[in-house]
């Protein structure tokens, strides 16, 4: 796992850090993939935002849904930057993305590889898939 974290692009590192801040703010003891999607939606320069704009998708609805899903996650009264950790789901999502990265012959793990790797995961389909065609999202990401 630790070597995956050494292979992240700048935006992917930022996404995990923002996800961690959101989880911390939400008092969630673990950073889940949903926190990372939330972080991408709130970062206007993110690949996800760029592709949603290109597809003419209303991000506000997705963001509201993501926030309400994050609010349902377990909370703890004393979550600190030191105690918070990446959940098993997040670790798995990064490992899946590492497979996409390798298949693409990339040296670094990017946000788009992470999204493409996780498009078929239940959590992604149930939230983002409600608002957009995930195959179209994939095509747009691969074209960028």
PDB file of C-alpha atoms in Angstrom:
ATOM      1  CA  UNK A   1       0.000   0.000   0.000  1.00  0.00           C
ATOM      2  CA  UNK A   2       2.690   2.513   0.959  1.00  0.00           C
ATOM      3  CA  UNK A   3       4.276   2.314  -2.488  1.00  0.00           C
ATOM      4  CA  UNK A   4       0.945   3.174  -4.158  1.00  0.00           C
ATOM      5  CA  UNK A   5       0.992   6.446  -2.222  1.00  0.00           C
ATOM      6  CA  UNK A   6       4.408   7.227  -3.711  1.00  0.00           C
ATOM      7  CA  UNK A   7       3.010   6.894  -7.237  1.00  0.00           C
ATOM      8  CA  UNK A   8       0.203   9.453  -7.012  1.00  0.00           C
ATOM      9  CA  UNK A   9      -0.073  12.464  -9.286  1.00  0.00           C
ATOM     10  CA  UNK A  10      -0.250  15.850  -7.584  1.00  0.00           C
ATOM     11  CA  UNK A  11      -4.038  16.035  -8.101  1.00  0.00           C
ATOM     12  CA  UNK A  12      -4.548  12.520  -6.703  1.00  0.00           C
ATOM     13  CA  UNK A  13      -2.498  13.397  -3.599  1.00  0.00           C
ATOM     14  CA  UNK A  14      -4.543  16.593  -3.206  1.00  0.00           C
ATOM     15  CA  UNK A  15      -7.761  14.586  -3.581  1.00  0.00           C
ATOM     16  CA  UNK A  16      -6.791  12.190  -0.786  1.00  0.00           C
ATOM     17  CA  UNK A  17      -5.712  15.099   1.441  1.00  0.00           C
ATOM     18  CA  UNK A  18      -8.973  16.968   0.773  1.00  0.00           C
ATOM     19  CA  UNK A  19     -10.934  13.769   1.365  1.00  0.00           C
ATOM     20  CA  UNK A  20      -9.121  13.412   4.667  1.00  0.00           C
ATOM     21  CA  UNK A  21     -10.023  16.993   5.635  1.00  0.00           C
ATOM     22  CA  UNK A  22     -13.678  16.377   4.744  1.00  0.00           C
ATOM     23  CA  UNK A  23     -13.725  13.123   6.729  1.00  0.00           C
ATOM     24  CA  UNK A  24     -12.110  14.928   9.671  1.00  0.00           C
ATOM     25  CA  UNK A  25     -14.650  17.746   9.453  1.00  0.00           C
ATOM     26  CA  UNK A  26     -17.421  15.118   9.308  1.00  0.00           C
ATOM     27  CA  UNK A  27     -15.892  13.266  12.313  1.00  0.00           C
ATOM     28  CA  UNK A  28     -15.509  10.067  10.262  1.00  0.00           C
ATOM     29  CA  UNK A  29     -12.640   7.928  11.602  1.00  0.00           C
ATOM     30  CA  UNK A  30     -11.856   6.600   8.116  1.00  0.00           C
ATOM     31  CA  UNK A  31     -11.453   8.203   4.716  1.00  0.00           C
ATOM     32  CA  UNK A  32     -13.870   6.466   2.347  1.00  0.00           C
ATOM     33  CA  UNK A  33     -13.930   6.736  -1.473  1.00  0.00           C
ATOM     34  CA  UNK A  34     -17.050   8.924  -1.091  1.00  0.00           C
ATOM     35  CA  UNK A  35     -14.888  11.559   0.671  1.00  0.00           C
ATOM     36  CA  UNK A  36     -12.588  11.558  -2.343  1.00  0.00           C
ATOM     37  CA  UNK A  37     -15.500  12.022  -4.772  1.00  0.00           C
ATOM     38  CA  UNK A  38     -16.725  14.841  -2.518  1.00  0.00           C
ATOM     39  CA  UNK A  39     -13.256  16.405  -2.650  1.00  0.00           C
ATOM     40  CA  UNK A  40     -13.204  16.154  -6.452  1.00  0.00           C
ATOM     41  CA  UNK A  41     -16.644  17.759  -6.736  1.00  0.00           C
ATOM     42  CA  UNK A  42     -15.657  20.698  -4.529  1.00  0.00           C
ATOM     43  CA  UNK A  43     -12.404  21.279  -6.449  1.00  0.00           C
ATOM     44  CA  UNK A  44     -13.433  23.257  -9.536  1.00  0.00           C
ATOM     45  CA  UNK A  45     -10.140  22.373 -11.263  1.00  0.00           C
ATOM     46  CA  UNK A  46     -10.497  18.609 -10.792  1.00  0.00           C
ATOM     47  CA  UNK A  47     -10.676  16.201 -13.704  1.00  0.00           C
ATOM     48  CA  UNK A  48     -14.119  15.081 -12.505  1.00  0.00           C
ATOM     49  CA  UNK A  49     -15.434  18.650 -12.532  1.00  0.00           C
ATOM     50  CA  UNK A  50     -13.955  19.325 -15.958  1.00  0.00           C
ATOM     51  CA  UNK A  51     -15.551  16.227 -17.460  1.00  0.00           C
ATOM     52  CA  UNK A  52     -18.935  16.894 -15.790  1.00  0.00           C
ATOM     53  CA  UNK A  53     -18.873  20.439 -17.195  1.00  0.00           C
ATOM     54  CA  UNK A  54     -18.046  19.067 -20.632  1.00  0.00           C
ATOM     55  CA  UNK A  55     -20.995  16.653 -20.334  1.00  0.00           C
ATOM     56  CA  UNK A  56     -23.283  19.482 -19.135  1.00  0.00           C
ATOM     57  CA  UNK A  57     -24.098  17.720 -15.866  1.00  0.00           C
ATOM     58  CA  UNK A  58     -25.573  19.527 -12.853  1.00  0.00           C
ATOM     59  CA  UNK A  59     -22.912  18.900 -10.214  1.00  0.00           C
ATOM     60  CA  UNK A  60     -24.957  20.431  -7.395  1.00  0.00           C
ATOM     61  CA  UNK A  61     -27.313  17.439  -7.281  1.00  0.00           C
ATOM     62  CA  UNK A  62     -24.448  14.937  -7.239  1.00  0.00           C
ATOM     63  CA  UNK A  63     -22.653  16.916  -4.550  1.00  0.00           C
ATOM     64  CA  UNK A  64     -25.764  17.023  -2.325  1.00  0.00           C
ATOM     65  CA  UNK A  65     -26.121  13.269  -2.684  1.00  0.00           C
ATOM     66  CA  UNK A  66     -22.444  12.669  -1.916  1.00  0.00           C
ATOM     67  CA  UNK A  67     -22.647  14.864   1.187  1.00  0.00           C
ATOM     68  CA  UNK A  68     -25.776  13.091   2.440  1.00  0.00           C
ATOM     69  CA  UNK A  69     -24.090   9.681   1.906  1.00  0.00           C
ATOM     70  CA  UNK A  70     -21.011  10.880   3.800  1.00  0.00           C
ATOM     71  CA  UNK A  71     -23.267  12.029   6.654  1.00  0.00           C
ATOM     72  CA  UNK A  72     -24.484   8.412   7.036  1.00  0.00           C
ATOM     73  CA  UNK A  73     -20.961   7.104   7.676  1.00  0.00           C
ATOM     74  CA  UNK A  74     -19.896   6.117  11.202  1.00  0.00           C
ATOM     75  CA  UNK A  75     -18.618   9.002  13.312  1.00  0.00           C
ATOM     76  CA  UNK A  76     -16.398   9.208  16.356  1.00  0.00           C
ATOM     77  CA  UNK A  77     -16.258  12.000  18.907  1.00  0.00           C
ATOM     78  CA  UNK A  78     -12.485  12.396  18.792  1.00  0.00           C
ATOM     79  CA  UNK A  79     -11.168  12.045  15.269  1.00  0.00           C
ATOM     80  CA  UNK A  80      -7.766  13.654  14.785  1.00  0.00           C
ATOM     81  CA  UNK A  81      -5.375  13.975  11.866  1.00  0.00           C
ATOM     82  CA  UNK A  82      -3.223  11.404  13.662  1.00  0.00           C
ATOM     83  CA  UNK A  83      -5.990   8.853  14.282  1.00  0.00           C
ATOM     84  CA  UNK A  84      -7.814   9.032  10.947  1.00  0.00           C
ATOM     85  CA  UNK A  85      -6.960   6.364   8.386  1.00  0.00           C
ATOM     86  CA  UNK A  86      -7.773   5.235   4.875  1.00  0.00           C
ATOM     87  CA  UNK A  87     -10.592   2.673   4.910  1.00  0.00           C
ATOM     88  CA  UNK A  88     -10.251  -0.782   3.340  1.00  0.00           C
ATOM     89  CA  UNK A  89     -12.590   0.451   0.565  1.00  0.00           C
ATOM     90  CA  UNK A  90     -10.253   3.350  -0.189  1.00  0.00           C
ATOM     91  CA  UNK A  91      -7.194   1.094  -0.195  1.00  0.00           C
ATOM     92  CA  UNK A  92      -8.984  -1.307  -2.566  1.00  0.00           C
ATOM     93  CA  UNK A  93     -10.046   1.595  -4.805  1.00  0.00           C
ATOM     94  CA  UNK A  94      -6.405   2.722  -5.047  1.00  0.00           C
ATOM     95  CA  UNK A  95      -5.248  -0.827  -5.799  1.00  0.00           C
ATOM     96  CA  UNK A  96      -7.847  -1.095  -8.599  1.00  0.00           C
ATOM     97  CA  UNK A  97      -6.604   2.208  -9.973  1.00  0.00           C
ATOM     98  CA  UNK A  98      -3.038   0.912  -9.881  1.00  0.00           C
ATOM     99  CA  UNK A  99      -4.183  -1.838 -12.275  1.00  0.00           C
ATOM    100  CA  UNK A 100      -5.622   0.771 -14.679  1.00  0.00           C
ATOM    101  CA  UNK A 101      -2.425   2.819 -14.336  1.00  0.00           C
ATOM    102  CA  UNK A 102      -0.316  -0.239 -15.246  1.00  0.00           C
ATOM    103  CA  UNK A 103      -2.608  -1.161 -18.149  1.00  0.00           C
ATOM    104  CA  UNK A 104      -2.251   2.382 -19.519  1.00  0.00           C
ATOM    105  CA  UNK A 105       1.516   2.230 -19.125  1.00  0.00           C
ATOM    106  CA  UNK A 106       1.456   5.253 -16.798  1.00  0.00           C
ATOM    107  CA  UNK A 107       4.105   5.856 -14.144  1.00  0.00           C
ATOM    108  CA  UNK A 108       1.771   7.767 -11.837  1.00  0.00           C
ATOM    109  CA  UNK A 109      -1.696   7.117 -10.488  1.00  0.00           C
ATOM    110  CA  UNK A 110      -4.020   9.863 -11.699  1.00  0.00           C
ATOM    111  CA  UNK A 111      -7.525  10.910 -10.712  1.00  0.00           C
ATOM    112  CA  UNK A 112      -8.915   9.766 -14.056  1.00  0.00           C
ATOM    113  CA  UNK A 113      -7.362   6.280 -13.628  1.00  0.00           C
ATOM    114  CA  UNK A 114      -8.894   6.176 -10.123  1.00  0.00           C
ATOM    115  CA  UNK A 115     -12.354   7.137 -11.421  1.00  0.00           C
ATOM    116  CA  UNK A 116     -12.209   4.701 -14.367  1.00  0.00           C
ATOM    117  CA  UNK A 117     -11.057   1.882 -12.054  1.00  0.00           C
ATOM    118  CA  UNK A 118     -13.982   2.467  -9.700  1.00  0.00           C
ATOM    119  CA  UNK A 119     -16.809   3.241 -12.153  1.00  0.00           C
ATOM    120  CA  UNK A 120     -18.316  -0.214 -11.704  1.00  0.00           C
ATOM    121  CA  UNK A 121     -18.137  -0.233  -7.909  1.00  0.00           C
ATOM    122  CA  UNK A 122     -21.528  -0.212  -6.204  1.00  0.00           C
ATOM    123  CA  UNK A 123     -20.849   3.012  -4.263  1.00  0.00           C
ATOM    124  CA  UNK A 124     -19.911   4.879  -7.460  1.00  0.00           C
ATOM    125  CA  UNK A 125     -22.802   3.480  -9.524  1.00  0.00           C
ATOM    126  CA  UNK A 126     -25.361   4.163  -6.807  1.00  0.00           C
ATOM    127  CA  UNK A 127     -24.404   7.801  -6.385  1.00  0.00           C
ATOM    128  CA  UNK A 128     -22.770   9.173  -9.533  1.00  0.00           C
ATOM    129  CA  UNK A 129     -24.470   6.648 -11.840  1.00  0.00           C
ATOM    130  CA  UNK A 130     -27.868   8.036 -10.830  1.00  0.00           C
ATOM    131  CA  UNK A 131     -27.053  11.325 -12.567  1.00  0.00           C
ATOM    132  CA  UNK A 132     -24.905  10.398 -15.548  1.00  0.00           C
ATOM    133  CA  UNK A 133     -24.189   7.614 -17.981  1.00  0.00           C
ATOM    134  CA  UNK A 134     -21.025   6.041 -16.583  1.00  0.00           C
ATOM    135  CA  UNK A 135     -19.912   4.708 -19.976  1.00  0.00           C
ATOM    136  CA  UNK A 136     -20.108   8.234 -21.347  1.00  0.00           C
ATOM    137  CA  UNK A 137     -18.133   9.452 -18.334  1.00  0.00           C
ATOM    138  CA  UNK A 138     -15.496   6.799 -19.040  1.00  0.00           C
ATOM    139  CA  UNK A 139     -15.272   7.781 -22.735  1.00  0.00           C
ATOM    140  CA  UNK A 140     -14.882  11.448 -21.827  1.00  0.00           C
ATOM    141  CA  UNK A 141     -12.192  10.699 -19.239  1.00  0.00           C
ATOM    142  CA  UNK A 142     -10.258   8.526 -21.656  1.00  0.00           C
ATOM    143  CA  UNK A 143     -10.485  11.245 -24.313  1.00  0.00           C
ATOM    144  CA  UNK A 144      -9.021  13.924 -22.022  1.00  0.00           C
TER     145      UNK A 144
END
